[in-house]
Short mmCIF file of C-alpha atoms and ligand atoms in Angstrom, two decimals:
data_model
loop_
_atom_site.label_atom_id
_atom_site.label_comp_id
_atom_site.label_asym_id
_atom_site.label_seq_id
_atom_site.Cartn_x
_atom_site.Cartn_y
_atom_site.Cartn_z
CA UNK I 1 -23.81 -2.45 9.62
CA UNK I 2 -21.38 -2.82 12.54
CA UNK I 3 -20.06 0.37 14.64
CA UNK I 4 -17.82 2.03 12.22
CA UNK I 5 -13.97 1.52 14.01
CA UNK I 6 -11.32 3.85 15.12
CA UNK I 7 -8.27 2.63 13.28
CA UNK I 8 -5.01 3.97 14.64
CA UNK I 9 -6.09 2.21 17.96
CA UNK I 10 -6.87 -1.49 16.06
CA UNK I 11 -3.90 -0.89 14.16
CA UNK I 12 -1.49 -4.17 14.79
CA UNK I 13 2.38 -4.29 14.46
CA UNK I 14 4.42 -7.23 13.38
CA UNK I 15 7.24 -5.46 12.45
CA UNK I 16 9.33 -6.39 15.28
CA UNK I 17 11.12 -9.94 15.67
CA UNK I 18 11.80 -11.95 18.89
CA UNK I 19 14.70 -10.25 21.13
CA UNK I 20 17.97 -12.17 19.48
CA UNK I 21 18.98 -15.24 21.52
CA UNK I 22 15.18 -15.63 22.32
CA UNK I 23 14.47 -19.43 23.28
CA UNK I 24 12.58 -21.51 20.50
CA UNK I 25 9.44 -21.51 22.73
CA UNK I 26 9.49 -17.67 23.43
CA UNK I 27 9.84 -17.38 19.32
CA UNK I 28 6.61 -19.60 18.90
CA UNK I 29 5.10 -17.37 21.65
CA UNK I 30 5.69 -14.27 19.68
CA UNK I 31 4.74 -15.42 16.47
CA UNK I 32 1.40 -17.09 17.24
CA UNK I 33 0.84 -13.32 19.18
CA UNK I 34 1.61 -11.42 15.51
CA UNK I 35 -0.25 -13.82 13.52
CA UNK I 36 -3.23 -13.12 15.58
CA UNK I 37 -2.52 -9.68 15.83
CA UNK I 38 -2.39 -9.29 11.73
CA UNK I 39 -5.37 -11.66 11.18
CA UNK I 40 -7.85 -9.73 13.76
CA UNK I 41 -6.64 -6.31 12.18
CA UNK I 42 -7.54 -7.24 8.62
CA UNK I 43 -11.28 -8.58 10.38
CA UNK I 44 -11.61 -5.46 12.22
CA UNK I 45 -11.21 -3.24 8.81
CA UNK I 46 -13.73 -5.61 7.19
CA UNK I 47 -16.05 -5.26 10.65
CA UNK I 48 -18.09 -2.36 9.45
CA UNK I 49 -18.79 -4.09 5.94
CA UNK I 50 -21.68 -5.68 4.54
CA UNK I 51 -21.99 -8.59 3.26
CA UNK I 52 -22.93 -6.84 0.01
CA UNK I 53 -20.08 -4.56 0.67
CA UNK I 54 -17.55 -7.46 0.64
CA UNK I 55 -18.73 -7.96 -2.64
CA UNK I 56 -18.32 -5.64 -5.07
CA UNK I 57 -15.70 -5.22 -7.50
CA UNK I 58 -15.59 -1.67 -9.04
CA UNK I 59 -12.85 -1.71 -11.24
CA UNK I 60 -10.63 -3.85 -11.98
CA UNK I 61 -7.79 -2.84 -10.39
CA UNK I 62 -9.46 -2.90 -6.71
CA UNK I 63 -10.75 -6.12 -5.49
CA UNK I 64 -13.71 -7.42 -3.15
CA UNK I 65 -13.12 -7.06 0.45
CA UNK I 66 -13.82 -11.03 0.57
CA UNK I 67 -11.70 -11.63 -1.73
CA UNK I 68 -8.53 -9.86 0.11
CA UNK I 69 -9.76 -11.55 3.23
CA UNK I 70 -9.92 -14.83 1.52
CA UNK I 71 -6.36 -14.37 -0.80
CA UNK I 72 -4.35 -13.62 2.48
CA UNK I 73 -5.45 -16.96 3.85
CA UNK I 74 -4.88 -18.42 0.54
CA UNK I 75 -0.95 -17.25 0.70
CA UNK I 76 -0.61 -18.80 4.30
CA UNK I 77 -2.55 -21.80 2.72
CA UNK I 78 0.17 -22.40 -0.18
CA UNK I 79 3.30 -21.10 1.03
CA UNK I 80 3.59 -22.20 4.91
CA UNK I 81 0.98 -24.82 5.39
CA UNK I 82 1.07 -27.14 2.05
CA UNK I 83 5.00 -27.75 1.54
CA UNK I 84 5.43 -27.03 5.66
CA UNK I 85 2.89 -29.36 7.23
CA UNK I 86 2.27 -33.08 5.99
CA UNK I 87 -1.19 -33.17 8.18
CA UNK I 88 -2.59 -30.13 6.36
CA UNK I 89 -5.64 -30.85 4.55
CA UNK I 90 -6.68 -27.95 1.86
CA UNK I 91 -9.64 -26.37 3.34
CA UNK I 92 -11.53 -26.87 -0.52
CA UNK I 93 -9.79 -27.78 -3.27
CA UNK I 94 -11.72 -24.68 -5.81
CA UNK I 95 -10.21 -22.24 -3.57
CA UNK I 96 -6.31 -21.81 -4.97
CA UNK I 97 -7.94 -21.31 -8.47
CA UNK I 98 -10.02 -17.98 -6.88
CA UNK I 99 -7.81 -16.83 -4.38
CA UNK I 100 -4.24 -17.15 -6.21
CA UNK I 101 -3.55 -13.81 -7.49
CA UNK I 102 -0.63 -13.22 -9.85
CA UNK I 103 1.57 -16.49 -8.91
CA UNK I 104 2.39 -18.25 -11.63
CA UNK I 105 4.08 -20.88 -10.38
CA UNK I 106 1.17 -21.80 -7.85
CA UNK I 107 -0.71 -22.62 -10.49
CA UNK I 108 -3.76 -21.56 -12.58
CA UNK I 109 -5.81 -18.61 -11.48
CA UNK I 110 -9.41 -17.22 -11.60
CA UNK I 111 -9.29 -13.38 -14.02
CA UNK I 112 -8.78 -10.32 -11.44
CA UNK I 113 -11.10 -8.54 -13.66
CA UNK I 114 -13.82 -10.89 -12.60
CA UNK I 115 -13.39 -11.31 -8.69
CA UNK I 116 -16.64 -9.24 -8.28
CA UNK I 117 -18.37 -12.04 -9.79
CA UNK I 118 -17.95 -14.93 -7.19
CA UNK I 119 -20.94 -14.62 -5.00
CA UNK I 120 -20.20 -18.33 -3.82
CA UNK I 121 -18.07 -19.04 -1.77
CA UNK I 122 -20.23 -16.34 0.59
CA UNK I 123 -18.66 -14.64 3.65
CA UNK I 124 -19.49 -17.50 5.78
CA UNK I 125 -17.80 -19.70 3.92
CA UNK I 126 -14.43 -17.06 3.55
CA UNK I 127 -14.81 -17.13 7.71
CA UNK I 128 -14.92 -21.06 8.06
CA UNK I 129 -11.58 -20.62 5.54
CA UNK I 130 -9.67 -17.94 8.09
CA UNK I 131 -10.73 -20.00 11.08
CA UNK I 132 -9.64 -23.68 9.40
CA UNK I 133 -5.92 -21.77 8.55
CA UNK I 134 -5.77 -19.90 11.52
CA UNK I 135 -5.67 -23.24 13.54
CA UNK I 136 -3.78 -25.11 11.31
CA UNK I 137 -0.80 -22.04 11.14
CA UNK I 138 -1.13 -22.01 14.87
CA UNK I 139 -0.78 -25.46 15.13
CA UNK I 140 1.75 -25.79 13.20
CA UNK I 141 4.28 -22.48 14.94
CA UNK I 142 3.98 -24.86 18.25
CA UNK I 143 4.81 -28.27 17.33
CA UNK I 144 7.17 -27.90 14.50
CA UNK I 145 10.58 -29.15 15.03
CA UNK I 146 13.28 -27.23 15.99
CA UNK I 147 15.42 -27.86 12.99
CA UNK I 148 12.18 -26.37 10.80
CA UNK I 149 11.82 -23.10 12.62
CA UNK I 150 13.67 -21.08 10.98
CA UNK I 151 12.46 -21.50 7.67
CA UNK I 152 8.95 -21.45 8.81
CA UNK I 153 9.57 -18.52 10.70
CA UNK I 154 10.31 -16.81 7.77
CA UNK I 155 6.97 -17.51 5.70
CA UNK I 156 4.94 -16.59 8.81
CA UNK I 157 6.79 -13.04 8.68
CA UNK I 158 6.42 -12.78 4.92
CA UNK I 159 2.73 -13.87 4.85
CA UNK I 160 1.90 -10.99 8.15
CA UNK I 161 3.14 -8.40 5.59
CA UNK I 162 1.89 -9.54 2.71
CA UNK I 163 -1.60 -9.15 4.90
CA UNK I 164 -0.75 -6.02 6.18
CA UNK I 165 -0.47 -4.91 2.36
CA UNK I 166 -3.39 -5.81 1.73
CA UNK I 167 -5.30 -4.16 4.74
CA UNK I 168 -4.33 -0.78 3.20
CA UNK I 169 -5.93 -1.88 -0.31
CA UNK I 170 -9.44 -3.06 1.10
CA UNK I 171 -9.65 0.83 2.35
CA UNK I 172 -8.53 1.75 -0.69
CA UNK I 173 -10.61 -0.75 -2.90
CA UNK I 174 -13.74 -0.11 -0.27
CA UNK I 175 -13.44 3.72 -0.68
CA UNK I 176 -13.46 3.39 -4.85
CA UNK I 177 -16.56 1.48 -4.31
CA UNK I 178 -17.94 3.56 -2.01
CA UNK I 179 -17.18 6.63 -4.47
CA UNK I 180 -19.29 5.22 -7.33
CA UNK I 181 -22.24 5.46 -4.47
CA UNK I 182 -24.48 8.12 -4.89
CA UNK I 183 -25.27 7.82 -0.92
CA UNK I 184 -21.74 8.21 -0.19
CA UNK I 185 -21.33 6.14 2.40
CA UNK I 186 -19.72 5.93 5.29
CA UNK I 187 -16.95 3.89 6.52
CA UNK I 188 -15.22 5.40 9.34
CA UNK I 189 -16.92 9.05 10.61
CA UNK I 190 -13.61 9.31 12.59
CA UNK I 191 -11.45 9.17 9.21
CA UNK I 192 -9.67 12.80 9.20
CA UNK I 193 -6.18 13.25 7.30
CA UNK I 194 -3.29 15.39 9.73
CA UNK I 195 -2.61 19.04 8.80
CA UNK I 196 0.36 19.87 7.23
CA UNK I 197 2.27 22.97 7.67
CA UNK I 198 1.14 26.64 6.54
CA UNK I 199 4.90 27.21 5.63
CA UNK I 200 6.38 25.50 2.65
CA UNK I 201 10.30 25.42 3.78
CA UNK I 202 13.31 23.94 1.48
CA UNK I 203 16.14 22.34 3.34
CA UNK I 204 19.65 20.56 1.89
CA UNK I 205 19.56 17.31 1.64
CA UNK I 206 23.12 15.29 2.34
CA UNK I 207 24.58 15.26 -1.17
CA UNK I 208 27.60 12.86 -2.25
CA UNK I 209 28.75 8.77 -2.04
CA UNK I 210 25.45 7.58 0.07
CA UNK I 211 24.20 4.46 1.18
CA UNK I 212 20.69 3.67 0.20
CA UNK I 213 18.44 0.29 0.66
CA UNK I 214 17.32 -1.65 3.94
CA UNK I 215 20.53 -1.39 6.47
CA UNK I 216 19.00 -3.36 9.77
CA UNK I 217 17.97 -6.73 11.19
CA UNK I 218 13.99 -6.28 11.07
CA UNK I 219 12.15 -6.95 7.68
CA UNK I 220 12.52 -6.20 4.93
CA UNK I 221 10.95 -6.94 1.57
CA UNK I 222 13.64 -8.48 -1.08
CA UNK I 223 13.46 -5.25 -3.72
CA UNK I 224 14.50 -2.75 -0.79
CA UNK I 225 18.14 -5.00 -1.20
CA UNK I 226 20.83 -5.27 -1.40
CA UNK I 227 22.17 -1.96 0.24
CA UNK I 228 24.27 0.43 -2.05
CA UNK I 229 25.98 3.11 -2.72
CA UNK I 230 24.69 6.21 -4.80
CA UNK I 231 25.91 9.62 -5.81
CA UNK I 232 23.22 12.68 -5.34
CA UNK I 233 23.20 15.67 -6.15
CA UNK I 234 23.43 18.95 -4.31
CA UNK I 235 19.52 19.49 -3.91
CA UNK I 236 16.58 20.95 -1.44
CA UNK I 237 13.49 18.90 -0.27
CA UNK I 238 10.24 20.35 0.99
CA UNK I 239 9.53 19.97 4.57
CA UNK I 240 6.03 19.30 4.26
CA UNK I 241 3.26 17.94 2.12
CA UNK I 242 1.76 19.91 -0.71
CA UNK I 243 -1.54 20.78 0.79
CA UNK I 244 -5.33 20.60 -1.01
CA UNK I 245 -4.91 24.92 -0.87
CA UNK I 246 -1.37 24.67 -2.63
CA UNK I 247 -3.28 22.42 -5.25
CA UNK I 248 -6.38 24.75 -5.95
CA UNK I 249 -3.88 27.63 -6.91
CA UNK I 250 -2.44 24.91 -9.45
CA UNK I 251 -6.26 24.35 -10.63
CA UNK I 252 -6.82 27.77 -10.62
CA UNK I 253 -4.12 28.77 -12.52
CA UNK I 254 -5.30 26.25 -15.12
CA UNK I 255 -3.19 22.99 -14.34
CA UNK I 256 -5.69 20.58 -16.26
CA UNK I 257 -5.93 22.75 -19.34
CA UNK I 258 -2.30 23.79 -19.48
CA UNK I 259 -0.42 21.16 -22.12
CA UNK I 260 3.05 22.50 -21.60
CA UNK I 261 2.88 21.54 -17.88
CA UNK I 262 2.44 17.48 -18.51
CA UNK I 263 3.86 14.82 -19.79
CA UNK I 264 2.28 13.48 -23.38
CA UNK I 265 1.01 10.25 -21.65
CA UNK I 266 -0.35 11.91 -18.94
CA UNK I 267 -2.06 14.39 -20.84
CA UNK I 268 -3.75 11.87 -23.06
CA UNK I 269 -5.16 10.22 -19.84
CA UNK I 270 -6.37 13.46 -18.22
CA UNK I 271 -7.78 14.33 -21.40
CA UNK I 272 -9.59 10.83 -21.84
CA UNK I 273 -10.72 10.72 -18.38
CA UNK I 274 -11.99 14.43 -17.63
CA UNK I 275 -9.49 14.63 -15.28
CA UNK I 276 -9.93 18.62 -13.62
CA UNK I 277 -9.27 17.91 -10.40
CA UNK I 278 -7.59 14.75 -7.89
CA UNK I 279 -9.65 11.33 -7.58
CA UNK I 280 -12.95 11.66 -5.25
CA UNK I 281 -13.24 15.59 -5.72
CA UNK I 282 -16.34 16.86 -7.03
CA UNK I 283 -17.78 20.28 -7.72
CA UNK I 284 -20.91 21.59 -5.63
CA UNK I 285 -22.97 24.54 -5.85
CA UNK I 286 -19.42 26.41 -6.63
CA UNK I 287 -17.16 24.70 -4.09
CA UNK I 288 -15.03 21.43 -3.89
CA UNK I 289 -16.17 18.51 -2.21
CA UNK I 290 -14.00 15.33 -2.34
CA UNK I 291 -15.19 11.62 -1.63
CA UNK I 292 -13.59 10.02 1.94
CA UNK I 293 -13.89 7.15 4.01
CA UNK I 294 -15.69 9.85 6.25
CA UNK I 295 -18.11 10.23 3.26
CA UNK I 296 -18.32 13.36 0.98
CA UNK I 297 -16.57 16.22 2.78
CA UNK I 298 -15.78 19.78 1.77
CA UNK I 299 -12.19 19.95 0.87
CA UNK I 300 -9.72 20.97 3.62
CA UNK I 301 -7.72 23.72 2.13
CA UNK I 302 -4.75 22.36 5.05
CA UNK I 303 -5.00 19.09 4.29
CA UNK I 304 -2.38 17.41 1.73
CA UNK I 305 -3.76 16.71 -1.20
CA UNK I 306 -4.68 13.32 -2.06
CA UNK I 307 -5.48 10.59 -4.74
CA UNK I 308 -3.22 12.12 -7.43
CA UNK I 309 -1.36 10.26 -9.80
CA UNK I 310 2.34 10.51 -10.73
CA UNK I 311 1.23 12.37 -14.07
CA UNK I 312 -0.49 15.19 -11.88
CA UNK I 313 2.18 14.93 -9.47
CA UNK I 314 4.90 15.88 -12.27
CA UNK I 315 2.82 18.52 -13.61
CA UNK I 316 2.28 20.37 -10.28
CA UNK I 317 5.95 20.46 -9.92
CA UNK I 318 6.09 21.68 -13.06
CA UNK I 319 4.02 24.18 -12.15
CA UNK I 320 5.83 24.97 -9.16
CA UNK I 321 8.76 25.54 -10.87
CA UNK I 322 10.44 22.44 -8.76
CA UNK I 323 11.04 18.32 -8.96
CA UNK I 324 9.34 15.44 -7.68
CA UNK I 325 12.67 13.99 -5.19
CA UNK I 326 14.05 10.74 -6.15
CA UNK I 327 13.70 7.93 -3.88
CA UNK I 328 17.04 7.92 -3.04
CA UNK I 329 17.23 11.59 -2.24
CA UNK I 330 13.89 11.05 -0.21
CA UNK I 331 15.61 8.28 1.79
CA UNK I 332 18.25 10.47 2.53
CA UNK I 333 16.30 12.81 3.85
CA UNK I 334 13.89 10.80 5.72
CA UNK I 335 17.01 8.82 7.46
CA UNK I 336 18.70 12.75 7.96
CA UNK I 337 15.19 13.32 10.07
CA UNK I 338 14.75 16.51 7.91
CA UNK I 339 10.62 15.50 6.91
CA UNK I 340 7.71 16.11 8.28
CA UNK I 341 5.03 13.72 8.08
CA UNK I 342 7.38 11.33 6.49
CA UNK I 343 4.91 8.47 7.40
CA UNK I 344 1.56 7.65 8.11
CA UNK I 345 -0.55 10.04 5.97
CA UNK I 346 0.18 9.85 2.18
CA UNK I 347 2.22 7.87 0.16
CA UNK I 348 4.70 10.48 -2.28
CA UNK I 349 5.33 10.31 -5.59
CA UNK I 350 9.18 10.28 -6.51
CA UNK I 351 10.61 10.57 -9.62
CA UNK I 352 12.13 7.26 -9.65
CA UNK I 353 11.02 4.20 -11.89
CA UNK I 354 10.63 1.00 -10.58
CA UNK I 355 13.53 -0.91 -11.26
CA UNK I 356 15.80 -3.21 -9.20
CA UNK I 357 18.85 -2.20 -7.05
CA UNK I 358 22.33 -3.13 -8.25
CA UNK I 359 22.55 -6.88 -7.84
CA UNK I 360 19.39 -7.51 -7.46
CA UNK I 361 17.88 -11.01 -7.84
CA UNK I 362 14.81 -12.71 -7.00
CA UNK I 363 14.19 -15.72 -4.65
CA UNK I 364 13.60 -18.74 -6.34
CA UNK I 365 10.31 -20.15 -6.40
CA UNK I 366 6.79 -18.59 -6.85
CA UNK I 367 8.05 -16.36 -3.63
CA UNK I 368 10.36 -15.06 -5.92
CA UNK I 369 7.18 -13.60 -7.95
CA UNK I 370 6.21 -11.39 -4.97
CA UNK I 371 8.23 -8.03 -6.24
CA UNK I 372 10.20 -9.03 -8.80
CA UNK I 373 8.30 -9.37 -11.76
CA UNK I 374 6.88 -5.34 -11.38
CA UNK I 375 9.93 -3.52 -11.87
CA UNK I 376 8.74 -2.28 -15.23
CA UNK I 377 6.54 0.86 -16.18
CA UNK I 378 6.04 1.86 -12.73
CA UNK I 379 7.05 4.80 -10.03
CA UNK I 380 8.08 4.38 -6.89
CA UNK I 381 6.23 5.91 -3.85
CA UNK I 382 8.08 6.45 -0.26
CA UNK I 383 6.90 7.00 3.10
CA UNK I 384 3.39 5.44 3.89
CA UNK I 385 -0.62 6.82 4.18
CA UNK I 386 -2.86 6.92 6.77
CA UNK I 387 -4.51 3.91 5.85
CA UNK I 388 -1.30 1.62 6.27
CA UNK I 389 -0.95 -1.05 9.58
CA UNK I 390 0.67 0.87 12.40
CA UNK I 391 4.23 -0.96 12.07
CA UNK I 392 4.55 -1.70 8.79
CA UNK I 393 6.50 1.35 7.40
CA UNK I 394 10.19 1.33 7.27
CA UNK I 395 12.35 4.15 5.56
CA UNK I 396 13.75 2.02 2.87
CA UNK I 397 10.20 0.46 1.77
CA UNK I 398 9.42 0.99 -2.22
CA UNK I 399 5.90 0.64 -3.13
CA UNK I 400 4.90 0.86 -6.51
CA UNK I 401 2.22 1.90 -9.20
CA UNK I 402 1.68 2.56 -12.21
CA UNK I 403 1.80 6.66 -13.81
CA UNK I 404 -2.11 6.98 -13.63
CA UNK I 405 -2.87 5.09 -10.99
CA UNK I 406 -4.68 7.41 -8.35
CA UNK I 407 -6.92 5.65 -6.39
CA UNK I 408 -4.82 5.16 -3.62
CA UNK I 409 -3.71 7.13 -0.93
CA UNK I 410 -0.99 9.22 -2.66
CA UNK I 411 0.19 12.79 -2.26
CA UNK I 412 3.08 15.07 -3.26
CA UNK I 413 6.13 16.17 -1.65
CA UNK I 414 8.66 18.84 -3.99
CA UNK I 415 12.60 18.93 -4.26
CA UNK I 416 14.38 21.49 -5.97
CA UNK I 417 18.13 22.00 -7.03
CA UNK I 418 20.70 24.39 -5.56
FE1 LIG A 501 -1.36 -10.53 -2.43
#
């Protein structure tokens, strides 16, 4: 296995655009610099993998890290090179079947379910595939025309975040797999979650007519538009993070056996699923241990707690005697600078379903199938985790899952009313 990596300091931005009024060969410059930024971070996660590793499926929500490594390519493959670049020639014509995910209108797809079952292609073939792509997207950012830039531009960007999405779910796939290991193994020795603060403190959030959705000129994906108004309530937000000793006192107090304090869904899964504590934690010799990409570690009492769905997230607050936020009172506060690790080391649970801003619409095309299609039967999560690309959070960024979902990197933050 390869040296396990430090990720903060691999971590690559693309965020940023050219400086406006940039010359057309400064733009080329700086794209060909983030593509190759993006594509060396998503090899450098997958550096201290096996082959074997890159393999396995184990559920099937996650997917094999060959697989993400080989679908990113895949979206470059479709939606820049084919309808951008007359010369291309698809690197093998199988591939789009086993690396399309959910686009329908790209054609027929292999079953998610069964990614963990496609041995061949091997790794060494999913490397010749990043390398043939890599040259051909290059290629094509330096001699395309001037009249084409723009437009091409434009899937480059969209294609470097869809990667960078998909960094943070091979350490969140790898870590389920790693989780069903006995030997608990070890991806990153280095991997340690930030404090959060002993003090829980309330503060007022702006209430009244605010504006809420993306409001500059960097990225942005389509659902975080258009920009509107909203009207919120008078209400306080927590400062910090509920923390893993804030969540035993919930356990103790008997969270997971408590009815009254879920909803009926959520209770039917806990109750299905043995659910007594968050995802990864296990009981040993009379103390909690919990499943990281540091391997099995006693559980930090300072640490926020992790891995919890939006079910256990609503019942804690329950519990509390507070609220989940919405998202638009947690934009609010995050833009008011009133949070404390708003970014970069769990993704929180709001209140808020899924579902698309005022005016909404998606782009036509199978692009259009990138956000569009979801906004059903989920909850929306703000901030970002510790496991996403330096660069890619924003404050008005949604991401999404579904109630039970808990094998990600999501925590809790509390609101309560005046
Ligand atoms: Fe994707």
């Amino acid at each position: 296995m390869a040296t396990p990596i430090i990720l903060p300091v691999l971590r690559g931005a693309s965020s940023a655009r050219p400086r406006a009024g940039a010359d057309l060969d400064s733009q080329r410059s700086f794209w060909i610099e983030a593509f190759r930024r993006v594509r060396a971070e998503t090899e450098a996660r997958a550096a201290p993998l096996s082959v074997e590793d890159q393999i396995v499926q184990s559920m099937p929500d996650a997917s094999p890290i060959k697989w993400h490594r080989a679908h990113v390519t895949w979206f470059f493959e479709q939606f820049l090179l084919v309808p951008n670049d007359p010369a291309y020639t698809i690197f093998d014509q199988r591939f789009p079947f086993l690396f399309n995910s959910y686009y329908v209108a790209a054609g027929p797809r292999h079953a998610r379910p069964q990614r963990g079952l496609i041995t061949r292609p091997n790794g060494e073939d999913v490397a010749a595939y990043r390398a043939h792509v890599d040259a051909a997207v290059t290629n094509l950012i330096e001699t395309m025309p001037a009249d084409k830039a723009a437009a091409i531009f434009e899937i480059v960007e969209i294609g470097l975040h869809h990667e960078q999405q998909h960094q943070e779910l091979m350490l969140t796939d790898i870590l389920h797999a790693f989780a069903q290991n006995p030997t608990n193994p070890v991806y990153d020795a280095g991997w340690r979650p930030p404090h959060v603060g002993a003090k829980q403190e309330y503060v007022s959030v702006p209430s009244g007519i605010r504006s809420i959705g993306h409001d500059d000129e960097g990225f942005a994906f389509d659902n975080e538009l258009p920009r509107h108004d909203v009207l919120l309530p008078k209400m306080r937000i927590a400062r910090e993070l509920v923390s893993n000793r804030e969540w035993l006192a919930f356990m103790t107090d008997g969270g997971y056996t408590t009815p009254s304090l879920w909803l009926s869904d959520g209770w039917t899964i806990a109750q299905n699923e043995g659910w007594q504590a968050p995802g990864y934690w296990r009981e040993r010799d009379g103390a909690w241990h919990v499943m990281t990409l540091a391997g099995e570690q006693p559980v930090d009492p300072d640490a926020p707690v992790c891995h919890v769905s939006y079910f256990e997230a609503e019942a804690f607050a329950r519990w509390a005697g507070k609220h989940l936020p919405s998202e638009q009172e947690w934009e609010t506060a995050a833009r008011a600078d009133l949070l404390q690790q708003t970014f970069g080391t769990v993704w929180q649970w709001t209140r808020s379903a899924y579902l698309p801003y005022p005016g909404y619409r998606a782009a036509e095309g199978a692009l259009g199938e990138y956000n569009g299609k979801f906004m059903v039967s989920q909850m929306v999560l703000r901030g970002s985790s510790l496991a996403t690309p330096y660069g890619h959070e924003r404050v008005s960024y949604r991401n999404f899952f579904y109630p039970p979902a808990r094998w990600q990197f999501t925590g809790v933050r509390l609101a309560e009313f005046n």
